[in-house]
PDB file of C-alpha atoms in Angstrom:
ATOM      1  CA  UNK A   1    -104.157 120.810  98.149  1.00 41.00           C
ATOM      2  CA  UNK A   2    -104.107 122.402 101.173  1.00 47.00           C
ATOM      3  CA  UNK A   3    -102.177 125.744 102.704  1.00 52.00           C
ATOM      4  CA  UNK A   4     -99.853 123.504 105.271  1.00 53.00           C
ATOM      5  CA  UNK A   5    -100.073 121.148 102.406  1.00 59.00           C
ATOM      6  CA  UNK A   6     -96.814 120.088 100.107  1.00 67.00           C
ATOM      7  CA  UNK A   7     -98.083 122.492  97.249  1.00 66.00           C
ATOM      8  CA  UNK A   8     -98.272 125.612  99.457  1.00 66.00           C
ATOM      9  CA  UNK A   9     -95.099 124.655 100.524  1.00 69.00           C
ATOM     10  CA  UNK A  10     -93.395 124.391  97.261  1.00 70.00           C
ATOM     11  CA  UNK A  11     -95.137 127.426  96.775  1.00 69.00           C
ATOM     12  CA  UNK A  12     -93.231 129.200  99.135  1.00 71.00           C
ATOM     13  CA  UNK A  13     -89.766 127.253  98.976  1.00 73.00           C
ATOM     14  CA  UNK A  14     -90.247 128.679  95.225  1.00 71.00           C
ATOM     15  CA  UNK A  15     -90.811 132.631  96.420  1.00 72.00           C
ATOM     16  CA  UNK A  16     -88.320 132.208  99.097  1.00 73.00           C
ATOM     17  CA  UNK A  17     -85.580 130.424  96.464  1.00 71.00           C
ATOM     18  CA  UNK A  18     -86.457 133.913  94.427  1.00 70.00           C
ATOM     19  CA  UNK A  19     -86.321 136.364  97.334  1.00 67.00           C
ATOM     20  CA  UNK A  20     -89.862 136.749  97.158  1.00 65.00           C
ATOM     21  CA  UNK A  21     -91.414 135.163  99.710  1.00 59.00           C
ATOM     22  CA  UNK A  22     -92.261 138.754 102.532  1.00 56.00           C
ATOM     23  CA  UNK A  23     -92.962 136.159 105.250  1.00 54.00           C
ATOM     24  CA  UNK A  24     -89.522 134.625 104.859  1.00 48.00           C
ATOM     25  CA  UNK A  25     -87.170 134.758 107.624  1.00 53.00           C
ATOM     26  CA  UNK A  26     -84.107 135.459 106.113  1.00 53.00           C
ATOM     27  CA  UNK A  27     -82.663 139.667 105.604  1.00 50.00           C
ATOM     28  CA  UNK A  28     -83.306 140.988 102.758  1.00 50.00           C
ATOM     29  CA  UNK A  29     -85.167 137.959 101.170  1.00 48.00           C
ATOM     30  CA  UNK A  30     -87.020 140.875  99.300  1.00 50.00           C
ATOM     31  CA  UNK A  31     -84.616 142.710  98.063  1.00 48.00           C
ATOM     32  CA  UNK A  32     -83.535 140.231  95.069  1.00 49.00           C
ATOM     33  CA  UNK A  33     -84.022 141.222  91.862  1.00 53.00           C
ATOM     34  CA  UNK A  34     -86.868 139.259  90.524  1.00 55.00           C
ATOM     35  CA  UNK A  35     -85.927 140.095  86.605  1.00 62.00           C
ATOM     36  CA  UNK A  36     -83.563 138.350  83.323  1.00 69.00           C
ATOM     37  CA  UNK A  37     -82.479 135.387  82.416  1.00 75.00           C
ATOM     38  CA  UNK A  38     -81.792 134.183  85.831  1.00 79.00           C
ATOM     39  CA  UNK A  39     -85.309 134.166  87.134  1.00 78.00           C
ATOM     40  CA  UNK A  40     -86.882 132.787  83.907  1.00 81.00           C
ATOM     41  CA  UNK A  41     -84.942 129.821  84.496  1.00 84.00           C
ATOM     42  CA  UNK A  42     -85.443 129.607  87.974  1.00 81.00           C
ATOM     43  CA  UNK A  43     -89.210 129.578  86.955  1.00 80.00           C
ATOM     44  CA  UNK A  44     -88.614 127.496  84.203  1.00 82.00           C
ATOM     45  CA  UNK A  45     -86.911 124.737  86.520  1.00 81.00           C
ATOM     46  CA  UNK A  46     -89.736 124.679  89.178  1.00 77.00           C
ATOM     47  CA  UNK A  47     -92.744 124.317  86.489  1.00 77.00           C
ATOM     48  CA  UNK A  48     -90.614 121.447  85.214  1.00 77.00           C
ATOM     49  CA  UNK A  49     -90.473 120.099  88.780  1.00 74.00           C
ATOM     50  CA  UNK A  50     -94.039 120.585  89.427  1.00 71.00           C
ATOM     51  CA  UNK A  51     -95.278 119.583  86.170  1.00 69.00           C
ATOM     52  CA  UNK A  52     -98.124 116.944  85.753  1.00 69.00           C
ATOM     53  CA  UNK A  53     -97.803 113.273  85.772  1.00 68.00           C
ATOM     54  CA  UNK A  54     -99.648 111.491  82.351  1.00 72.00           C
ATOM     55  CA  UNK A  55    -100.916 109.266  84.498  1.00 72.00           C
ATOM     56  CA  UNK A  56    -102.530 111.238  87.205  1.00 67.00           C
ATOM     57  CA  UNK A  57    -105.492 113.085  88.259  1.00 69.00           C
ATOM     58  CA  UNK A  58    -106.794 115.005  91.765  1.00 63.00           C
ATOM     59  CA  UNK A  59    -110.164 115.055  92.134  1.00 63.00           C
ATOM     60  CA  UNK A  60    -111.894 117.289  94.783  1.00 58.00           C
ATOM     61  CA  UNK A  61    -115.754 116.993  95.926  1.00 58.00           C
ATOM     62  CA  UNK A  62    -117.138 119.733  98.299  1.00 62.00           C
ATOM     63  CA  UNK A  63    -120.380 119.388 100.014  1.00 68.00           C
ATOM     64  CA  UNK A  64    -123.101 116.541  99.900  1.00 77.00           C
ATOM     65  CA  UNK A  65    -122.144 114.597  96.835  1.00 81.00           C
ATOM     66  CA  UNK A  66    -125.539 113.886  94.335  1.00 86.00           C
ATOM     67  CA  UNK A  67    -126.760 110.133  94.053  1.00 88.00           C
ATOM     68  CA  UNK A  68    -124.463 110.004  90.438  1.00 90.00           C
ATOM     69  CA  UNK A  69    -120.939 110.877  91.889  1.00 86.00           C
ATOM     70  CA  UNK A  70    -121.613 108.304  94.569  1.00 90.00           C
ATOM     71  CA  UNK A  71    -122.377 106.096  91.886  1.00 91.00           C
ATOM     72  CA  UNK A  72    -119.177 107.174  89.617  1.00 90.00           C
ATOM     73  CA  UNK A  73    -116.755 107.954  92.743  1.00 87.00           C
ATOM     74  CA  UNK A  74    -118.134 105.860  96.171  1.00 89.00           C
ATOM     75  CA  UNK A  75    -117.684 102.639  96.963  1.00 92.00           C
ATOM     76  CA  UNK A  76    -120.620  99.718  96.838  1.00 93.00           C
ATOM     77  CA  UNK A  77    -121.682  98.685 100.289  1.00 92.00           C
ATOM     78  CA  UNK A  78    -124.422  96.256 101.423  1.00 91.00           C
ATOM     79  CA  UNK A  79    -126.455  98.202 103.857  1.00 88.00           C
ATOM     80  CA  UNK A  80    -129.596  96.203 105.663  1.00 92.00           C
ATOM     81  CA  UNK A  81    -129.653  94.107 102.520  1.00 91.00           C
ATOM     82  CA  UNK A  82    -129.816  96.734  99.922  1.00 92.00           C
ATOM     83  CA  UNK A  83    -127.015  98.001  97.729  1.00 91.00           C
ATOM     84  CA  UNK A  84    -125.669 101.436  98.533  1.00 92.00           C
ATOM     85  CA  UNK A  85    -122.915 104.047  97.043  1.00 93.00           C
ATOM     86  CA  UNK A  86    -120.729 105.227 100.017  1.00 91.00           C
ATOM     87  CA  UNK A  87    -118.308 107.887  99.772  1.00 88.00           C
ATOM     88  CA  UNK A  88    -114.508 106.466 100.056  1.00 84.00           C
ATOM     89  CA  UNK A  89    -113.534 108.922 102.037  1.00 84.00           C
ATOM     90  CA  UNK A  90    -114.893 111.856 104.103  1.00 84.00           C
ATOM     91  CA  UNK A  91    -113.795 115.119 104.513  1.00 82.00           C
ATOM     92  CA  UNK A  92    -116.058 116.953 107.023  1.00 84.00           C
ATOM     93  CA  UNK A  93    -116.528 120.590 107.805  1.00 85.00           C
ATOM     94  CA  UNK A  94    -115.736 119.649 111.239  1.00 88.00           C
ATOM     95  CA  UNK A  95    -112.119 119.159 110.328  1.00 89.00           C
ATOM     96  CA  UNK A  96    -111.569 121.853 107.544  1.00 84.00           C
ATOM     97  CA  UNK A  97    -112.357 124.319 110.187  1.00 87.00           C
ATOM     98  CA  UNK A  98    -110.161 122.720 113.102  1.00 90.00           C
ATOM     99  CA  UNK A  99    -107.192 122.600 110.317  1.00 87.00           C
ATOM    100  CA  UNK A 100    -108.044 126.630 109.560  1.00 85.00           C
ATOM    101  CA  UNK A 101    -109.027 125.920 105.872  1.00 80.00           C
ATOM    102  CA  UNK A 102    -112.559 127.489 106.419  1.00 83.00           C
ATOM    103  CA  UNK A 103    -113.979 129.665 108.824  1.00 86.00           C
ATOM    104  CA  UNK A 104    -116.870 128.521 111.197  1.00 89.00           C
ATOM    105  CA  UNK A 105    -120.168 129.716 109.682  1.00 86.00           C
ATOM    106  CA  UNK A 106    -121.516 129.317 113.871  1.00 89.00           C
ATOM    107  CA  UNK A 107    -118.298 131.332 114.934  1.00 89.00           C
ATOM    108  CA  UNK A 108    -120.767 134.662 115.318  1.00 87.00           C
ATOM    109  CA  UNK A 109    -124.159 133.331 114.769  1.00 89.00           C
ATOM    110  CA  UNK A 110    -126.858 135.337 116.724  1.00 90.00           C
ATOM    111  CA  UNK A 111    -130.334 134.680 116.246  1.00 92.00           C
ATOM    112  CA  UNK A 112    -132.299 137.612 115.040  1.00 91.00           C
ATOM    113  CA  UNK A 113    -134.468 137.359 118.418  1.00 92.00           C
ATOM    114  CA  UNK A 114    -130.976 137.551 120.801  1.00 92.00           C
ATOM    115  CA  UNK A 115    -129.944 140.321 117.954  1.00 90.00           C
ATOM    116  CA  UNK A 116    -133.206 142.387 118.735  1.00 92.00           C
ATOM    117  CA  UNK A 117    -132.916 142.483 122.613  1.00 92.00           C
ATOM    118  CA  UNK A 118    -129.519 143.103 122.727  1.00 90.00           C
ATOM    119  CA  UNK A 119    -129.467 146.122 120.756  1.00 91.00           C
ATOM    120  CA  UNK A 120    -132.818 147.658 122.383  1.00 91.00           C
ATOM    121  CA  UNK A 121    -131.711 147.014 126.076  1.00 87.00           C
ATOM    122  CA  UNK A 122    -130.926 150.490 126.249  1.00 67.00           C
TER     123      UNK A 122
END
């Protein structure tokens, strides 16, 4: 899941619900008591509402996946006459830094050469 995505969301509906969430817009939304019966079933109620499906299952794959998970996960494609695992789906750097979930490794990168001369110009 993802920050923007529905679980950080429910995430903070849930603090915000409990006068919890220090972002949250509303006076005093901190200033609720977060103890007794009261907030063990307001817990109680949103682990039931988030609980697990039987039937369901996330899978998550960072980086270049190895020959086998394209072979377990990907999808069989005829490439130039020979057989080849594809992923289904992509999920590229590019984007997880242009949706904020991961900083830019190339933000601040400075060669050691442009490092040296700029801090013995003086």
């Amino acid at each position: 899941s993802s920050q923007s995505g529905d679980a950080a969301t429910a995430v903070r509906s849930a603090l915000r619900d409990l006068g919890l969430d220090s972002d949250s817009d509303e006076a005093g939304a901190t200033a609720v008591s977060a103890e007794g019966p009261a907030l063990d079933e307001q817990l109680r109620k949103k682990a039931e509402q988030r609980s697990r499906a039987a039937n369901l299952s996330y899978f998550a794959f960072t980086a270049t996946p190895k020959a086998k998970t394209l072979e377990l996960f990907g999808t069989l494609q005829d490439i130039d006459g020979k057989a080849t695992y594809r992923p289904f789906h992509t999920y590229s750097m590019r984007q997880a830094i242009e949706e904020g979930f991961i900083l830019d490794p190339l933000r601040n990168y400075v060669t050691y050469n442009t490092y040296w001369k700029l801090v013995n110009q003086n």
